[in-house]
Short mmCIF file of C-alpha atoms in Angstrom, two decimals:
data_model
loop_
_atom_site.label_atom_id
_atom_site.label_comp_id
_atom_site.label_asym_id
_atom_site.label_seq_id
_atom_site.Cartn_x
_atom_site.Cartn_y
_atom_site.Cartn_z
CA MET F 1 6.35 5.78 -9.93
CA THR F 2 8.86 4.44 -12.44
CA ASP F 3 12.12 5.59 -13.89
CA GLU F 4 12.14 8.14 -16.68
CA GLU F 5 12.40 5.37 -19.25
CA ASP F 6 9.46 3.02 -19.12
CA MET F 7 9.63 -0.25 -20.97
CA LYS F 8 7.09 -1.04 -23.65
CA ASN F 9 5.34 -4.35 -23.38
CA ARG F 10 2.81 -6.58 -25.11
CA LEU F 11 0.83 -7.44 -22.02
CA LYS F 12 -2.38 -5.82 -23.21
CA VAL F 13 -2.20 -7.67 -26.55
CA LEU F 14 -1.51 -11.03 -24.90
CA ARG F 15 -4.33 -10.44 -22.46
CA ALA F 16 -6.72 -9.52 -25.28
CA GLU F 17 -5.76 -12.67 -27.19
CA ARG F 18 -6.97 -14.72 -24.25
CA ASP F 19 -10.01 -12.52 -23.74
CA TRP F 20 -9.05 -11.85 -20.14
CA SER F 21 -10.05 -8.80 -18.17
CA GLN F 22 -7.45 -6.92 -16.13
CA ALA F 23 -9.02 -8.42 -13.01
CA GLU F 24 -8.65 -11.92 -14.46
CA LEU F 25 -4.99 -11.38 -15.24
CA ALA F 26 -4.41 -9.75 -11.85
CA GLY F 27 -5.90 -12.77 -10.08
CA ARG F 28 -3.74 -15.17 -12.06
CA LEU F 29 -0.61 -13.15 -11.31
CA ASP F 30 -1.47 -12.55 -7.66
CA VAL F 31 -1.30 -8.77 -7.97
CA SER F 32 -3.88 -5.98 -7.88
CA ARG F 33 -5.83 -4.82 -10.92
CA GLN F 34 -4.11 -1.44 -10.54
CA ALA F 35 -0.73 -3.15 -10.93
CA VAL F 36 -1.81 -4.80 -14.20
CA ASN F 37 -3.10 -1.47 -15.49
CA ALA F 38 0.10 0.33 -14.47
CA ILE F 39 2.26 -2.28 -16.22
CA GLU F 40 0.14 -2.24 -19.38
CA THR F 41 0.27 1.54 -19.65
CA GLY F 42 4.01 1.58 -18.99
CA LYS F 43 3.70 3.51 -15.74
CA TYR F 44 5.26 0.73 -13.72
CA ASP F 45 7.99 -1.75 -14.60
CA PRO F 46 7.44 -5.09 -12.85
CA SER F 47 10.08 -6.72 -10.70
CA LEU F 48 12.06 -9.59 -12.17
CA PRO F 49 10.07 -12.26 -10.26
CA LEU F 50 6.79 -10.77 -11.51
CA ALA F 51 8.14 -10.52 -15.06
CA PHE F 52 9.04 -14.22 -14.88
CA ARG F 53 5.54 -15.03 -13.61
CA ILE F 54 4.07 -13.12 -16.56
CA GLY F 55 6.36 -14.99 -18.95
CA ARG F 56 5.37 -18.34 -17.49
CA LEU F 57 1.68 -17.48 -17.59
CA PHE F 58 1.79 -16.56 -21.28
CA GLU F 59 4.35 -19.29 -22.04
CA ARG F 60 6.74 -16.85 -23.63
CA PRO F 61 10.24 -15.64 -22.79
CA ILE F 62 10.38 -12.29 -20.99
CA GLU F 63 12.03 -10.51 -23.93
CA GLU F 64 9.06 -11.38 -26.12
CA ILE F 65 6.75 -9.58 -23.73
CA PHE F 66 8.92 -6.69 -22.56
CA ASP F 67 10.93 -4.55 -24.93
CA ASP F 68 13.68 -2.43 -23.40
CA GLU F 69 14.92 -1.08 -26.75
CA HIS F 70 11.89 1.09 -27.43
CA VAL F 71 11.58 3.12 -24.29
CA GLY F 72 8.94 5.78 -23.81
CA MET V 1 -8.23 -18.83 -26.29
CA MET V 2 -9.38 -22.11 -24.84
CA ASN V 3 -8.59 -23.05 -21.32
CA MET V 4 -6.93 -26.46 -21.45
CA SER V 5 -7.04 -27.03 -17.70
CA ALA V 6 -10.00 -28.14 -15.60
CA GLU V 7 -10.18 -24.72 -13.93
CA PRO V 8 -12.98 -22.33 -14.89
CA ASP V 9 -12.07 -19.52 -17.29
CA ASP V 10 -12.58 -16.81 -14.72
CA TRP V 11 -10.68 -18.34 -11.81
CA GLY V 12 -8.28 -15.40 -11.80
CA ALA V 13 -11.05 -12.85 -11.35
CA ARG V 14 -12.65 -14.98 -8.63
CA ARG V 15 -9.33 -15.31 -6.85
CA LEU V 16 -8.81 -11.56 -7.02
CA GLU V 17 -12.30 -10.98 -5.65
CA GLU V 18 -11.70 -13.40 -2.76
CA ARG V 19 -8.38 -11.79 -1.96
CA GLU V 20 -9.90 -8.33 -1.92
CA ALA V 21 -12.75 -9.54 0.28
CA THR V 22 -10.19 -10.92 2.75
CA ARG V 23 -8.27 -7.65 2.67
CA ARG V 24 -11.45 -5.69 3.36
CA LYS V 25 -12.23 -7.95 6.33
CA VAL V 26 -8.71 -7.59 7.73
CA ARG V 27 -8.96 -3.81 7.34
CA TRP V 28 -12.22 -3.69 9.30
CA ASP V 29 -10.78 -6.01 11.97
CA LEU V 30 -7.83 -3.65 12.34
CA VAL V 31 -10.10 -0.61 12.63
CA GLY V 32 -12.09 -2.48 15.29
CA GLY V 33 -8.93 -3.40 17.15
CA ALA V 34 -7.62 0.16 16.98
CA LEU V 35 -10.83 1.44 18.53
CA LEU V 36 -10.98 -1.34 21.10
CA VAL V 37 -7.55 -0.68 22.67
CA PRO V 38 -8.17 2.89 23.97
CA VAL V 39 -11.74 2.00 24.97
CA ALA V 40 -10.47 -1.02 26.95
CA ILE V 41 -7.79 1.06 28.69
CA VAL V 42 -10.27 3.78 29.70
CA LEU V 43 -12.73 1.11 30.88
CA VAL V 44 -10.11 -0.61 33.04
CA ASP V 45 -9.32 2.72 34.66
CA ALA V 46 -12.99 3.46 35.23
CA MET V 47 -13.63 0.03 36.74
CA THR V 48 -10.67 0.23 39.10
CA ARG V 49 -11.10 3.86 40.18
CA GLY V 50 -14.78 4.50 39.56
CA PHE V 51 -16.73 6.33 36.88
CA ALA V 52 -16.99 9.66 38.73
CA PRO V 53 -15.16 12.62 37.16
CA ARG V 54 -11.79 13.37 38.79
CA ALA V 55 -9.46 16.32 38.87
CA GLY V 56 -5.78 16.02 37.98
CA GLY V 57 -5.83 14.51 34.50
CA ARG V 58 -5.07 10.97 33.40
CA PRO V 59 -3.04 8.62 35.62
CA VAL V 60 0.56 7.87 34.54
CA TRP V 61 -0.11 4.19 33.79
CA MET V 62 -2.91 5.16 31.40
CA VAL V 63 -0.73 7.63 29.50
CA ILE V 64 1.96 4.96 29.11
CA ALA V 65 -0.55 2.23 28.20
CA LEU V 66 -2.20 4.44 25.57
CA ALA V 67 1.18 5.40 24.06
CA ILE V 68 2.39 1.78 23.89
CA GLY V 69 -1.01 0.51 22.77
CA MET V 70 -1.12 3.04 19.94
CA VAL V 71 2.36 2.11 18.70
CA VAL V 72 1.57 -1.62 18.88
CA VAL V 73 -1.78 -1.31 17.11
CA ILE V 74 -0.51 0.99 14.34
CA GLY V 75 2.66 -1.10 13.93
CA TYR V 76 0.69 -4.33 13.69
CA ALA V 77 -1.83 -2.78 11.28
CA ALA V 78 0.99 -1.50 9.04
CA TRP V 79 2.73 -4.90 9.04
CA ARG V 80 -0.50 -6.83 8.43
CA THR V 81 -1.54 -4.50 5.61
CA ALA V 82 1.90 -4.54 3.96
CA ARG V 83 1.91 -8.34 4.01
CA ASP V 84 -1.15 -8.47 1.77
CA GLU V 85 -0.02 -5.79 -0.66
CA ASP V 86 1.39 -6.48 -4.10
CA GLU V 87 4.69 -5.01 -5.25
CA LEU V 88 3.17 -1.86 -6.79
CA GLN V 89 1.17 -1.03 -3.67
CA ARG V 90 4.20 -1.78 -1.49
CA ARG V 91 6.35 0.55 -3.57
CA ILE V 92 3.77 3.32 -3.26
CA THR V 93 3.68 2.82 0.53
CA VAL V 94 7.48 2.79 0.83
CA ASN V 95 7.79 5.93 -1.33
CA SER V 96 5.17 7.67 0.79
CA LEU V 97 6.97 6.73 4.02
CA ALA V 98 10.22 7.97 2.48
CA ALA V 99 8.51 11.29 1.71
CA VAL V 100 7.36 11.50 5.35
CA GLY V 101 10.86 10.72 6.64
CA GLY V 102 12.61 13.10 4.27
CA ALA V 103 10.18 15.93 4.98
CA SER V 104 10.53 15.33 8.71
CA VAL V 105 14.33 15.56 8.59
CA LEU V 106 14.31 18.73 6.47
CA LEU V 107 11.57 20.52 8.39
CA ASN V 108 13.08 19.63 11.78
CA LEU V 109 16.46 20.81 10.56
CA ALA V 110 14.93 24.14 9.55
CA ALA V 111 12.98 24.31 12.81
CA ASP V 112 16.13 23.80 14.88
CA ASN V 113 17.60 26.93 13.35
CA LEU V 114 14.38 28.94 13.28
CA HIS V 115 13.66 28.15 16.93
CA GLU V 116 16.22 30.74 18.00
CA LEU V 117 14.26 33.44 16.18
CA VAL V 118 10.69 32.20 16.45
CA HIS V 119 9.60 30.91 19.83
CA TYR V 120 6.53 29.17 18.59
CA GLU V 121 5.54 26.38 20.96
CA LEU V 122 3.42 24.45 18.47
CA LEU V 123 6.12 24.40 15.79
CA ARG V 124 7.01 20.72 16.36
CA HIS V 125 3.38 19.73 16.37
CA HIS V 126 2.76 21.55 13.11
CA ILE V 127 5.84 19.96 11.56
CA PHE V 128 4.43 16.57 12.53
CA LEU V 129 1.09 17.42 10.89
CA ALA V 130 2.87 18.77 7.80
CA THR V 131 4.83 15.53 7.38
CA LEU V 132 1.57 13.57 7.58
CA VAL V 133 -0.02 15.80 4.93
CA ILE V 134 3.07 15.36 2.72
CA GLY V 135 2.87 11.58 3.19
CA PHE V 136 -0.81 11.42 2.26
CA ALA V 137 -0.23 13.74 -0.71
CA ALA V 138 2.64 11.55 -1.93
CA TYR V 139 0.45 8.46 -1.55
CA GLY V 140 -2.51 10.04 -3.37
CA TRP V 141 -0.36 11.38 -6.19
CA GLN V 142 1.22 7.98 -6.80
CA ARG V 143 -2.13 6.20 -6.68
CA TRP V 144 -3.55 8.69 -9.15
CA ARG V 145 -0.58 8.27 -11.50
CA SER V 146 -0.75 4.49 -11.44
#
């Protein structure tokens, strides 16, 4: 599904802070719930446009959400 | 966290639900369309030549119409479905199609050489079925992993 090195991210934490379900976040990002789950668990790295959408939604720069220095 | 806009707090979930309902409807429409095409072709033949059983198999025009109709329906269904998919689903579909293509090339390559030794008439047909199985397996595995 993804490359050997999956990025870590804070999506689950940010979602929990807003008390959103995965379905809620998926609807706001225009993706499936499976996509949100796959990103949160590090099984799928989002495309750049989707990463920007996530950043805009949480009003944070991408590098605050996705960390490419601590790969799994 | 408070929602500062006028939108309800669960608008995302509602939107997702609506989108999935639309996708389900489109899927059923496509299934209906796929069933309708061969039925319509057989009906046209029956109405023009009668309903009585005939010897000699299907007429040429029907074979061609069914072949073209099948390609058009499956092609349209694939395009229509892919249009509604998100990037993860699209990647899974593309990877599965790549598995089908790769398996087809390899198996046909092997079959070309084996054909000299093994004169098995259904070999091509079984290779076709094997590539489909590989495609579905690749799709299922990726869905399970994600």
